[in-house]
XYZ file of C-alpha atoms in Angstrom:
783
model
C 20.785 15.204 -35.561
C 17.702 13.227 -35.144
C 17.909 9.832 -33.714
C 17.307 6.912 -35.945
C 14.991 4.238 -34.696
C 14.101 0.836 -35.975
C 11.616 -2.089 -35.056
C 13.515 -4.635 -32.587
C 14.235 -7.525 -34.538
C 14.498 -5.884 -37.875
C 17.830 -5.289 -39.829
C 20.055 -2.507 -38.625
C 19.394 0.465 -40.773
C 22.517 2.661 -39.754
C 25.838 2.277 -41.304
C 28.833 0.551 -39.475
C 32.294 1.517 -41.006
C 35.868 1.063 -39.653
C 35.516 3.928 -37.125
C 32.626 5.841 -35.887
C 33.506 9.012 -37.944
C 32.498 6.965 -41.379
C 29.464 5.082 -39.289
C 25.898 6.136 -38.475
C 24.013 5.349 -35.435
C 20.700 3.789 -35.118
C 18.585 2.533 -32.243
C 16.072 -0.172 -31.423
C 12.938 1.863 -31.118
C 11.312 1.609 -27.463
C 7.810 0.117 -27.197
C 5.716 2.841 -26.930
C 1.690 3.219 -26.975
C -0.034 5.679 -29.212
C -0.638 8.783 -27.885
C -4.180 8.891 -26.226
C -4.041 5.237 -25.491
C -6.795 4.539 -22.721
C -5.513 3.323 -19.453
C -7.186 0.022 -17.999
C -8.309 -0.303 -14.475
C -9.642 -3.736 -13.256
C -11.194 -3.784 -9.785
C -12.134 -7.146 -8.535
C -13.965 -7.795 -5.223
C -14.081 -10.912 -3.271
C -17.263 -12.672 -2.210
C -19.409 -9.583 -3.038
C -22.983 -10.959 -3.915
C -25.125 -9.552 -6.656
C -27.287 -7.598 -3.990
C -24.609 -6.233 -2.185
C -23.583 -3.111 -3.968
C -25.959 0.160 -3.389
C -26.486 0.371 -7.179
C -27.408 -3.232 -7.120
C -30.278 -2.668 -4.855
C -28.519 -3.134 -1.536
C -28.893 -1.068 1.570
C -25.333 -0.604 2.089
C -23.809 2.742 0.928
C -21.319 2.490 -1.932
C -21.354 5.735 -3.261
C -18.504 5.635 -5.458
C -19.139 2.350 -6.974
C -22.654 3.817 -7.539
C -21.128 6.927 -9.244
C -19.231 4.587 -11.710
C -22.236 3.001 -12.503
C -24.142 6.529 -13.115
C -21.202 7.477 -15.353
C -21.253 3.912 -17.283
C -23.038 0.940 -17.413
C -24.136 -2.202 -15.050
C -24.556 -5.723 -16.279
C -27.119 -7.831 -14.802
C -26.138 -10.844 -16.735
C -22.619 -11.368 -16.065
C -21.418 -14.558 -14.810
C -18.315 -15.786 -12.804
C -17.040 -19.347 -12.161
C -18.671 -19.343 -8.642
C -15.134 -19.491 -6.937
C -12.059 -17.386 -6.122
C -8.857 -18.819 -8.215
C -10.765 -20.168 -11.131
C -12.759 -16.753 -11.715
C -9.300 -14.692 -11.234
C -7.649 -17.043 -14.061
C -10.404 -16.320 -16.315
C -10.465 -12.400 -15.785
C -6.919 -12.058 -16.677
C -6.648 -14.415 -19.406
C -9.689 -14.612 -21.408
C -9.864 -18.677 -21.050
C -12.020 -20.724 -19.155
C -10.990 -22.005 -15.761
C -10.199 -25.487 -16.594
C -8.443 -24.257 -19.622
C -6.176 -22.394 -17.119
C -5.908 -25.680 -15.097
C -7.608 -23.677 -12.411
C -10.826 -26.082 -11.712
C -10.656 -25.053 -8.223
C -8.575 -23.218 -5.842
C -4.882 -24.093 -6.185
C -4.870 -25.771 -2.756
C -7.416 -28.305 -4.329
C -5.110 -29.368 -7.251
C -5.005 -32.920 -8.852
C -3.270 -34.545 -11.483
C -5.523 -33.829 -14.352
C -4.843 -30.837 -16.936
C -7.926 -28.712 -15.878
C -7.324 -29.486 -12.298
C -3.641 -29.133 -11.869
C -3.565 -25.477 -10.381
C -0.783 -24.595 -12.744
C -1.679 -21.994 -15.233
C 0.088 -22.470 -18.778
C 2.233 -20.037 -20.272
C 0.228 -20.592 -23.512
C -2.439 -18.778 -21.878
C -1.202 -15.391 -21.740
C -2.202 -12.580 -19.126
C -3.874 -9.188 -19.985
C -0.869 -7.838 -18.399
C 1.560 -9.659 -20.690
C -0.561 -8.500 -23.813
C -0.390 -4.971 -22.720
C 3.041 -4.729 -21.770
C 4.102 -5.378 -25.362
C 1.942 -2.651 -26.219
C 3.812 0.028 -24.158
C 1.693 -0.038 -20.972
C 3.110 0.097 -17.537
C 1.397 -2.984 -15.769
C 0.516 -3.206 -11.879
C -0.586 -5.928 -9.610
C -2.142 -4.654 -6.264
C -3.722 -6.861 -3.745
C -4.850 -10.442 -3.957
C -3.375 -12.736 -6.362
C -4.032 -16.448 -5.602
C -2.986 -17.715 -8.874
C 0.362 -19.448 -7.609
C 0.524 -23.013 -6.845
C 0.156 -23.350 -2.873
C 3.437 -24.872 -2.763
C 5.253 -22.235 -4.449
C 4.338 -19.328 -2.438
C 7.223 -19.669 -0.474
C 10.882 -17.794 -0.751
C 12.277 -20.839 -2.345
C 9.870 -20.216 -5.314
C 9.925 -20.963 -8.129
C 8.808 -17.478 -8.914
C 7.522 -18.211 -12.517
C 4.041 -17.923 -11.606
C 4.183 -15.017 -9.356
C 2.924 -11.761 -10.599
C 6.210 -10.444 -11.844
C 6.707 -13.523 -14.102
C 3.381 -12.885 -15.508
C 3.719 -9.523 -17.207
C 3.367 -7.466 -13.886
C 6.028 -4.764 -13.485
C 5.211 -3.992 -9.910
C 3.284 -5.905 -7.342
C 2.063 -5.284 -3.754
C -0.232 -7.553 -2.007
C -0.777 -11.189 -0.771
C -0.247 -14.309 -2.780
C -2.708 -16.447 -0.814
C -6.545 -16.823 -0.535
C -7.290 -14.634 2.450
C -5.246 -12.520 5.130
C -5.933 -10.434 7.906
C -6.900 -6.835 7.027
C -5.153 -5.492 10.037
C -1.834 -7.513 9.810
C -1.581 -8.963 6.191
C 0.759 -11.184 4.904
C 2.517 -8.589 2.561
C 4.762 -9.339 -0.679
C 6.183 -6.497 -2.369
C 7.277 -7.571 -5.970
C 9.014 -10.792 -5.056
C 9.805 -10.322 -1.589
C 8.011 -10.368 1.932
C 7.518 -6.939 3.768
C 5.850 -5.928 6.917
C 2.827 -3.643 6.946
C 4.256 -0.167 7.084
C 2.293 0.713 10.493
C 0.180 -1.129 13.141
C -3.489 -0.971 13.562
C -2.942 1.014 16.631
C -1.315 3.469 14.046
C -4.400 3.479 12.033
C -2.955 0.893 9.536
C -5.530 -1.279 7.589
C -4.817 -3.173 4.368
C -7.211 -1.629 2.017
C -6.105 2.252 2.028
C -2.627 0.645 2.082
C -3.668 -0.929 -1.408
C -4.945 2.281 -2.569
C -1.950 4.271 -1.594
C 0.139 1.822 -3.329
C -1.909 2.010 -6.398
C -1.589 5.711 -6.584
C 2.372 5.536 -5.879
C 2.783 3.155 -8.626
C 1.014 5.285 -11.120
C 2.500 8.590 -9.748
C 6.102 6.999 -9.916
C 5.590 6.261 -13.636
C 4.107 9.657 -14.659
C 6.542 11.765 -13.355
C 8.976 10.048 -15.980
C 6.631 9.522 -18.663
C 3.101 11.214 -18.304
C 1.703 9.806 -21.563
C 2.606 6.413 -20.756
C -0.671 4.287 -20.392
C -1.067 1.869 -17.399
C -3.156 -1.236 -16.608
C -3.820 -1.533 -12.875
C -5.417 -4.875 -11.589
C -6.560 -3.870 -8.190
C -7.947 -6.862 -6.389
C -9.268 -6.061 -2.910
C -9.249 -8.210 0.303
C -12.864 -7.072 0.865
C -15.183 -8.547 0.993
C -13.741 -11.860 1.880
C -13.586 -13.035 5.591
C -12.371 -11.924 8.001
C -14.552 -8.966 7.883
C -12.081 -6.355 9.156
C -12.924 -2.642 9.375
C -12.554 0.251 11.548
C -15.328 0.257 14.144
C -16.532 3.557 13.439
C -17.585 2.347 9.764
C -19.651 -0.854 11.168
C -21.403 1.519 13.667
C -22.433 3.522 10.979
C -25.044 0.539 10.358
C -26.116 0.237 14.083
C -29.564 -1.407 13.917
C -29.850 -1.238 10.272
C -30.157 -5.002 9.906
C -32.148 -5.764 13.197
C -35.059 -7.007 11.123
C -33.172 -9.818 9.542
C -32.384 -11.630 6.437
C -35.367 -12.069 4.849
C -36.344 -8.494 5.139
C -33.039 -7.622 3.603
C -33.940 -9.858 0.583
C -37.613 -8.175 0.060
C -36.427 -4.736 0.406
C -33.368 -5.469 -1.882
C -35.391 -6.896 -4.599
C -37.984 -4.124 -4.402
C -35.176 -1.776 -5.071
C -33.599 -3.700 -7.800
C -36.920 -3.445 -9.840
C -36.888 0.411 -9.188
C -33.335 0.557 -10.470
C -34.439 -1.852 -13.235
C -31.359 -3.956 -12.528
C -33.812 -6.859 -12.694
C -36.959 -7.483 -14.553
C -40.183 -6.335 -13.044
C -41.532 -9.690 -12.906
C -38.620 -11.409 -11.052
C -39.650 -13.086 -8.065
C -37.525 -13.821 -4.894
C -35.966 -17.186 -4.823
C -37.618 -19.555 -2.428
C -36.363 -19.752 1.366
C -33.390 -21.706 1.495
C -33.643 -24.943 3.815
C -30.128 -24.143 4.977
C -31.194 -20.969 6.599
C -33.305 -20.462 9.603
C -36.200 -18.260 9.777
C -34.845 -15.052 11.328
C -37.936 -14.814 13.731
C -37.118 -18.653 15.055
C -33.503 -17.300 16.428
C -33.143 -16.504 20.151
C -32.539 -12.611 20.621
C -29.362 -13.190 21.649
C -28.634 -14.797 18.158
C -30.235 -11.980 16.363
C -28.284 -9.541 18.282
C -25.126 -11.101 17.302
C -25.871 -12.069 13.530
C -26.943 -8.202 13.235
C -23.711 -6.988 14.225
C -21.698 -9.317 12.078
C -23.881 -7.872 9.018
C -22.942 -4.382 10.478
C -19.341 -5.144 10.319
C -19.640 -6.646 6.817
C -21.466 -3.790 5.593
C -18.828 -1.262 6.945
C -15.964 -3.323 5.536
C -17.801 -2.955 1.950
C -18.599 0.810 2.640
C -14.869 1.420 3.614
C -13.656 -0.227 0.712
C -15.824 2.032 -1.545
C -14.476 5.170 0.259
C -11.040 4.252 -0.429
C -11.499 3.226 -3.957
C -13.048 6.766 -4.371
C -9.557 8.094 -3.189
C -8.064 6.204 -6.166
C -10.757 7.672 -8.550
C -10.274 11.152 -7.010
C -6.526 10.985 -7.846
C -7.269 9.950 -11.434
C -9.783 12.363 -12.054
C -7.395 15.120 -10.655
C -4.970 13.985 -12.565
C -7.032 14.144 -15.756
C -6.989 10.378 -16.227
C -10.070 9.249 -15.232
C -12.202 10.020 -18.352
C -9.624 7.925 -20.532
C -9.593 5.086 -18.130
C -11.548 1.883 -19.138
C -12.817 0.795 -15.683
C -14.209 -2.702 -14.996
C -15.527 -3.654 -11.575
C -16.467 -7.358 -10.948
C -16.830 -9.598 -7.860
C -15.032 -13.133 -8.287
C -18.189 -14.923 -7.077
C -21.344 -14.719 -5.140
C -21.292 -14.104 -1.496
C -19.748 -16.707 0.777
C -21.324 -19.244 3.072
C -18.128 -20.288 4.521
C -18.942 -18.937 7.909
C -21.427 -21.770 8.360
C -25.170 -21.613 9.627
C -23.995 -19.573 12.864
C -21.068 -17.536 11.691
C -17.806 -17.248 13.512
C -15.819 -14.685 15.355
C -12.769 -16.880 14.319
C -12.394 -18.809 11.390
C -9.847 -20.997 13.070
C -12.477 -22.321 15.391
C -14.461 -23.333 12.256
C -11.578 -25.004 10.832
C -10.594 -26.989 13.841
C -14.038 -28.027 14.976
C -13.859 -25.910 17.871
C -16.859 -23.437 17.441
C -17.365 -21.006 20.442
C -20.788 -21.342 22.178
C -22.968 -18.230 21.497
C -22.304 -16.498 25.169
C -18.566 -16.594 24.285
C -19.381 -14.842 20.949
C -21.403 -12.283 22.414
C -18.835 -11.711 25.015
C -16.573 -10.150 22.474
C -19.468 -8.632 20.392
C -17.847 -5.130 20.434
C -14.550 -6.274 19.264
C -15.901 -8.041 15.935
C -14.077 -6.736 12.897
C -11.120 -5.787 14.978
C -7.422 -7.051 15.151
C -8.347 -9.975 17.651
C -10.892 -11.796 15.497
C -11.451 -13.561 12.302
C -14.904 -13.067 11.756
C -17.372 -14.104 9.096
C -21.362 -13.736 8.938
C -23.793 -16.582 8.555
C -25.406 -18.246 5.842
C -28.566 -16.089 6.256
C -26.622 -12.910 5.311
C -24.850 -14.931 2.299
C -28.223 -15.906 0.935
C -29.394 -12.265 1.341
C -26.153 -10.810 -0.222
C -27.234 -12.935 -3.420
C -30.747 -11.294 -3.663
C -32.661 -12.235 -5.883
C -31.040 -15.652 -6.534
C -30.704 -18.812 -4.589
C -27.640 -20.183 -3.182
C -24.098 -19.019 -3.123
C -20.487 -19.241 -3.803
C -18.958 -22.730 -4.698
C -22.321 -23.523 -6.618
C -23.390 -22.855 -9.936
C -26.746 -21.565 -9.477
C -26.649 -17.874 -10.380
C -26.388 -17.025 -6.650
C -22.855 -18.394 -6.870
C -22.312 -17.211 -10.692
C -23.945 -14.253 -11.528
C -22.192 -11.289 -10.013
C -22.197 -7.366 -10.022
C -20.258 -5.975 -13.220
C -19.706 -2.205 -13.753
C -17.968 -0.757 -16.924
C -17.244 2.893 -16.994
C -15.375 4.733 -19.892
C -16.397 8.251 -20.230
C -14.404 9.235 -22.990
C -15.231 6.207 -24.952
C -18.854 5.092 -23.886
C -21.712 7.392 -24.958
C -24.191 5.803 -22.852
C -24.304 6.742 -19.162
C -26.208 5.209 -16.245
C -27.888 2.391 -18.165
C -28.364 -1.370 -17.501
C -27.130 -3.901 -20.135
C -28.798 -7.357 -20.062
C -26.636 -9.180 -22.476
C -25.277 -12.454 -21.429
C -21.776 -12.487 -20.595
C -18.940 -14.092 -18.752
C -15.847 -12.990 -17.337
C -13.824 -14.673 -20.119
C -15.073 -11.866 -22.242
C -13.368 -9.133 -20.378
C -9.873 -9.643 -21.835
C -11.443 -9.690 -25.640
C -13.337 -6.629 -24.803
C -10.441 -4.554 -23.690
C -8.286 -5.668 -26.586
C -11.428 -4.861 -28.963
C -11.828 -1.339 -27.426
C -8.019 -0.773 -27.809
C -8.089 -1.896 -31.152
C -5.813 -4.768 -30.637
C -5.100 -8.188 -31.618
C -4.332 -11.084 -29.300
C -0.696 -11.780 -29.279
C 0.438 -14.942 -31.420
C 3.355 -15.478 -29.137
C 4.443 -14.167 -25.754
C 8.019 -14.762 -24.730
C 8.436 -17.494 -27.742
C 5.283 -19.342 -26.328
C 2.751 -19.700 -29.015
C -0.460 -18.403 -27.490
C -3.621 -20.492 -27.146
C -6.924 -19.008 -28.674
C -8.888 -16.416 -26.338
C -12.153 -18.277 -25.386
C -14.155 -15.354 -24.319
C -16.003 -12.975 -27.064
C -15.959 -8.955 -26.895
C -19.176 -7.295 -25.654
C -17.702 -4.065 -26.780
C -20.628 -3.648 -29.360
C -23.270 -3.620 -26.481
C -21.628 -0.733 -24.534
C -23.255 1.739 -26.782
C -26.179 -0.145 -27.846
C -28.441 -1.396 -25.346
C -30.598 -3.506 -27.911
C -27.619 -5.276 -29.559
C -27.782 -9.344 -29.365
C -25.223 -11.006 -27.249
C -22.428 -12.655 -28.839
C -21.950 -15.234 -26.011
C -24.313 -17.971 -26.828
C -23.022 -21.164 -24.605
C -21.293 -21.446 -21.526
C -20.444 -24.543 -19.273
C -19.969 -24.380 -15.475
C -18.461 -26.570 -13.171
C -17.423 -26.397 -9.417
C -16.911 -29.194 -7.231
C -19.125 -31.301 -9.320
C -21.958 -28.772 -9.339
C -22.685 -28.386 -13.107
C -24.771 -25.958 -15.243
C -24.803 -25.122 -18.993
C -26.238 -21.691 -20.531
C -27.603 -21.605 -24.083
C -29.457 -19.051 -25.645
C -31.677 -17.948 -22.664
C -32.043 -21.300 -21.065
C -29.863 -22.807 -18.118
C -29.599 -26.212 -17.024
C -27.985 -26.963 -13.343
C -27.149 -30.312 -11.896
C -26.524 -29.302 -8.109
C -24.254 -31.501 -6.194
C -24.758 -32.802 -3.590
C -28.113 -31.375 -3.920
C -30.342 -28.162 -4.341
C -29.350 -27.738 -0.348
C -27.182 -29.455 2.041
C -30.615 -30.141 4.241
C -32.326 -31.777 1.273
C -29.153 -33.744 0.329
C -28.460 -34.644 3.930
C -24.623 -34.206 3.373
C -22.274 -31.020 2.804
C -20.307 -30.280 -0.164
C -17.181 -32.254 -1.201
C -18.951 -35.502 -1.964
C -17.075 -37.786 -4.489
C -19.274 -38.822 -7.635
C -18.865 -42.268 -9.104
C -19.469 -43.188 -12.429
C -22.851 -44.713 -11.125
C -23.873 -41.783 -9.493
C -22.531 -39.608 -12.391
C -25.015 -41.590 -14.806
C -27.790 -41.352 -12.134
C -27.295 -37.535 -12.117
C -27.455 -37.103 -15.792
C -30.746 -39.147 -15.916
C -32.606 -37.508 -13.099
C -30.473 -34.677 -11.388
C -30.426 -31.890 -14.020
C -32.904 -28.866 -13.605
C -34.125 -26.695 -16.341
C -34.830 -23.008 -16.020
C -35.886 -20.424 -19.019
C -33.742 -17.614 -17.682
C -35.060 -15.085 -20.285
C -38.611 -15.399 -18.456
C -37.393 -16.815 -15.010
C -34.363 -14.401 -13.911
C -33.975 -16.039 -10.541
C -34.199 -19.574 -11.433
C -37.371 -20.343 -9.861
C -39.422 -22.644 -11.852
C -38.051 -25.801 -13.001
C -39.515 -26.835 -16.334
C -37.333 -29.845 -16.930
C -40.373 -32.101 -17.054
C -42.341 -30.277 -19.963
C -39.059 -29.465 -21.837
C -37.311 -32.869 -21.911
C -35.842 -32.448 -25.446
C -34.669 -29.133 -24.432
C -33.093 -30.261 -21.525
C -31.451 -33.384 -23.145
C -29.871 -31.253 -25.717
C -28.415 -28.894 -22.966
C -26.971 -32.015 -21.177
C -25.401 -33.162 -24.270
C -24.036 -29.460 -25.089
C -22.428 -29.432 -21.433
C -20.383 -32.668 -22.183
C -19.272 -30.909 -25.666
C -18.180 -28.075 -23.862
C -16.381 -30.108 -21.156
C -14.541 -32.082 -23.693
C -13.592 -28.907 -25.372
C -12.046 -27.276 -22.147
C -10.503 -29.683 -20.145
C -13.285 -30.346 -17.645
C -13.246 -33.996 -17.484
C -12.917 -36.065 -15.353
C -16.019 -34.790 -13.266
C -14.856 -34.719 -9.492
C -17.299 -33.618 -6.635
C -14.711 -34.615 -3.870
C -13.278 -32.427 -1.685
C -11.255 -34.487 0.937
C -9.556 -36.523 -1.842
C -8.287 -33.546 -3.443
C -6.975 -31.993 -0.155
C -5.363 -35.190 1.216
C -4.030 -36.380 -2.563
C -0.023 -36.371 -2.784
C 0.933 -33.566 -4.967
C 4.615 -32.776 -6.301
C 6.533 -30.686 -3.378
C 9.189 -28.142 -3.950
C 11.078 -29.587 -0.879
C 10.466 -32.985 0.424
C 9.012 -33.531 4.000
C 11.657 -33.946 6.642
C 11.773 -34.229 10.452
C 14.117 -31.521 11.307
C 13.766 -27.640 10.314
C 16.349 -24.853 11.051
C 15.230 -21.465 11.134
C 17.353 -17.985 11.319
C 16.439 -14.716 12.439
C 16.088 -12.069 9.611
C 14.565 -14.569 7.114
C 11.177 -14.385 5.798
C 8.248 -15.838 7.687
C 7.152 -19.296 6.462
C 3.464 -19.910 5.324
C 1.693 -22.401 7.247
C 1.581 -25.067 4.509
C 5.566 -24.906 4.089
C 6.140 -24.976 7.847
C 6.689 -28.027 10.126
C 3.042 -29.685 11.342
C 3.770 -29.861 15.001
C -0.146 -30.535 16.005
C -0.976 -33.698 17.718
C 2.627 -35.101 17.918
C 5.716 -35.055 19.950
C 8.089 -32.349 18.848
C 10.674 -29.990 20.017
C 12.018 -26.430 19.322
C 15.750 -25.687 20.051
C 17.134 -22.151 20.073
C 20.835 -21.340 20.189
C 21.325 -18.106 21.880
C 23.521 -15.715 23.535
C 22.144 -13.687 26.154
C 24.176 -10.266 27.208
C 24.966 -9.366 30.834
C 22.111 -7.055 30.807
C 19.963 -9.631 29.804
C 17.538 -10.213 26.676
C 14.004 -10.414 25.800
C 11.696 -11.200 22.826
C 10.300 -14.150 20.867
C 12.731 -16.844 19.814
C 9.990 -18.702 17.682
C 6.369 -17.870 16.853
C 3.719 -19.242 14.759
C 0.112 -18.140 14.262
C -1.436 -14.903 15.781
C -4.133 -14.008 18.675
C -6.630 -16.378 16.474
C -4.415 -18.940 17.514
C -0.614 -20.431 17.645
C 2.200 -20.748 19.633
C 5.345 -18.737 20.913
C 8.728 -19.561 22.638
C 10.019 -16.410 24.104
C 12.209 -14.718 26.817
C 10.714 -11.915 29.305
C 11.707 -10.674 32.502
C 14.577 -12.847 32.345
C 12.698 -16.173 32.204
C 11.937 -18.440 29.394
C 8.311 -18.853 28.282
C 6.270 -20.957 26.038
C 2.271 -20.589 25.342
C -0.005 -22.170 23.232
C -3.013 -20.139 21.937
C -6.065 -22.524 21.564
C -7.952 -21.025 18.730
C -8.307 -17.875 20.437
C -10.474 -19.322 23.401
C -7.793 -20.179 25.744
C -3.845 -19.951 26.794
C -1.719 -22.715 28.205
C 1.710 -21.764 29.227
C 4.640 -22.811 31.046
C 7.425 -20.492 32.733
C 10.839 -21.184 34.303
C 11.164 -20.143 37.927
C 14.485 -18.566 37.532
C 16.150 -16.388 35.227
C 18.045 -17.545 32.280
C 21.803 -16.300 32.911
C 23.840 -14.405 30.659
C 26.015 -16.367 28.176
C 25.494 -18.948 25.366
C 22.623 -21.359 25.953
C 20.607 -23.900 24.216
C 17.040 -22.979 25.078
C 14.424 -25.850 24.487
C 10.865 -26.606 24.533
C 9.305 -30.045 24.142
C 5.756 -31.281 23.908
C 4.766 -34.670 24.920
C 1.296 -35.794 23.986
C -0.218 -37.740 27.276
C -3.643 -38.485 25.180
C -5.326 -38.635 22.214
C -7.050 -35.764 20.432
C -10.476 -35.438 20.159
C -10.924 -33.958 16.555
C -14.859 -33.984 16.392
C -14.917 -31.605 19.381
C -12.014 -29.407 18.415
C -9.502 -30.624 20.798
C -5.930 -31.427 19.799
C -3.745 -33.971 21.752
C -3.332 -32.950 25.562
C 0.179 -33.087 26.445
C 2.988 -32.156 28.982
C 4.857 -29.012 28.033
C 8.363 -28.712 29.049
C 11.372 -26.321 29.009
C 15.090 -27.081 29.116
C 18.234 -24.877 29.476
C 21.258 -26.625 28.341
C 19.657 -30.023 28.534
C 18.420 -29.606 32.339
C 14.516 -29.591 32.898
C 13.468 -26.472 34.322
C 10.018 -26.088 34.115
C 6.624 -28.142 33.012
C 3.064 -27.868 32.718
C 0.037 -29.471 31.397
C -1.924 -28.307 28.204
C -5.487 -29.814 28.563
C -5.847 -29.442 25.034
C -4.205 -28.185 21.796
C -4.999 -26.589 18.567
C -5.954 -29.889 16.646
C -5.412 -29.232 13.128
C -4.333 -25.869 11.639
C -3.369 -22.049 12.197
C -4.932 -19.423 10.039
C -3.122 -17.035 9.772
C -0.332 -19.558 10.444
C 3.090 -18.105 9.438
C 6.220 -19.069 11.454
C 8.788 -16.325 11.898
C 12.023 -16.732 13.972
C 13.048 -13.936 16.168
C 9.633 -12.110 16.361
C 5.906 -12.601 16.428
C 4.712 -10.027 13.579
C 1.355 -9.556 13.359
C -1.253 -9.726 16.472
C 0.519 -11.186 19.133
C -0.045 -15.078 20.082
C -0.386 -13.808 23.700
C -1.082 -10.572 25.326
C 1.835 -11.051 27.464
C 3.998 -9.097 24.897
C 3.474 -6.462 22.326
C 4.037 -7.160 18.701
C 6.318 -7.778 16.955
C 8.710 -8.347 20.272
C 11.760 -9.089 18.628
C 14.537 -10.791 20.299
C 17.255 -8.555 21.688
C 19.927 -10.722 22.379
C 21.798 -12.928 19.593
C 19.777 -15.778 18.316
C 22.079 -18.238 15.977
C 19.347 -20.638 14.809
C 16.111 -22.454 15.778
C 15.402 -26.169 15.160
C 11.957 -27.498 15.210
C 12.036 -31.410 15.499
C 8.823 -32.993 14.252
C 9.719 -36.937 14.822
C 6.700 -38.645 15.123
C 3.339 -39.601 13.437
C 1.174 -36.530 12.318
C -2.398 -36.864 12.846
C -4.800 -35.309 10.184
C -8.220 -33.942 10.554
C -9.225 -34.348 6.689
C -12.649 -32.513 7.382
C -11.184 -29.640 8.756
C -8.305 -29.320 6.263
C -11.066 -29.299 3.677
C -13.040 -26.476 5.363
C -9.755 -24.563 5.939
C -8.914 -24.699 2.299
C -12.457 -23.914 0.947
C -12.457 -20.673 3.236
C -9.421 -19.372 1.859
C -10.635 -19.006 -1.691
């Protein structure tokens, strides 16, 4: 007898009698997509500029991205918010970043609706929408949409991927991670990488492997069920990590410098038709030195940093190709809607000179040029957290000015590729219609013939704010339907309307011209001054790269656009305008767990993120481990925090108790017991007693006395001339092991403790010394 099904929630159509022989069954119908429904694949790159992909004119080889573009379309007028979390919130919801509470990254949250970093449930995600229409939904890679203080094992988990419509998750929750030793979460729990770098591990192929695995797992059960895969690579965000052979492919390719890169890329962009024929290169940025003015040693270092970046991007392209090959082999690629986008323009978080270790930048401890050159061949490998200098940032955004965090087009106009072989007739063409990433969700719904859901899990949904560009896919002459779009990021503002763009840069058109860096607060008086004199006007339809400020001769147009910005700001929760950085970082925020002076950890538990771990910098503190050592001895880590880029570790080796402090990867300071720790139960304790004040402007934390105790007796002491002044990144704290790259070369990772470790207690009684400037830089570089 055929199974009788009925819509869930409808009246039962069967018969219920006194017994089953006088009754008939009926079942709530499972949610099934229509046969032939397209799959959806979003690929989100990180910090990849308009001029970085080969199909956008770059000399970097990206054959798989190029092939997608050849089989589909490239947009030259797609816009983002200019920052990570805000853009990602737009991509998955179709609503503006302030409407999502995501004015900035979650670490910069403040107590205003547009700024609190808490994405409202009335702004449903595409995953939640497609789940209701019979899709499998997978999130793989970078998330960065959970409030930073909720990225721990204590949750709450309601804003983790699995609570927002994704059935499977494999990736990392925060803004950045090591590509060699990533902070991985699988579904709702922390996991270790499946292999080590020595065994060939790298995050990018792992993410692709999991993407294929998730799709294959479901297809062997239901081969007709469509999937939505949201694949967010760590590339090309710092650290720029890639196998050496990939970087070596570009040896010497960038020796002529960043200005030459810009000129060659613009010429290629014109050949490809990706920019109008009359496009002019934006002016030389005052914050970027002339390549020829640099000493040969600096040019050598900076060239290698760009070779590593290029290898990183090509390596990512290669592994995306494996996913596309799998889909092609399974007969799935033709009926998959693919959209590729970067979350913002190229990143300037390496500073004017770049860095081999971001932790040095955060801690004001930038290494001199000669130290960087000494590790030249290691850049991109597991020991370093490298990022290129501003000149390559500017080059990556060719032909535009400026970069990520700023609302000039260099920060907010990014590469965008759409391919759907079975559904789009046009191939290899360029689309110049204006679009914004909030348009991706409504376009997908339009292509699938779906209406936005009125409610998701009982929550009435807010209107989607983007507009579909589906009508442009087969008609290059079609008019855009997105006429107006506001921008705001850290007080840097812009407004687009029908071919015109007004920009109010903050703190100025460049840091050199402003005389200060980003993160400056804006008073009401300053805002009035900016509105009167700070806005620039560009006719984008005629001036693609924003080179000619026509504000003076079009005053009425500019005034109208400024007024439009305020209308949009009122509509989308943009107010109050906030240019500050320090105030956002240092402001008090609700905490999941209240601060305390004693923290107890046990072996086998998940690592604790830096933001939830005890702050031991520049203050007296102790670490006490309760252990049992067997007769044949024990070795391994009792407690560690950080990695080879900086951190500390308390451990046993060769029968002795050791403590080491790794100062931003530049020096190791240690203390070791002279005699072996005997078998039996013991209290093993480390104490740090500051002996001077930190020198924060020069990257030096408090010097101090390092002391080791066994069962209350002092058994060793040594002096640390300096310590890490502010923060560790990566900075996960682990009991009983040192996962990731080891804090010290004295042992291999993970060096798990082989005795019995009952618990470890960290006591941080005393005042904590903050370096707000370094904390600001650290948060911004994790976008």
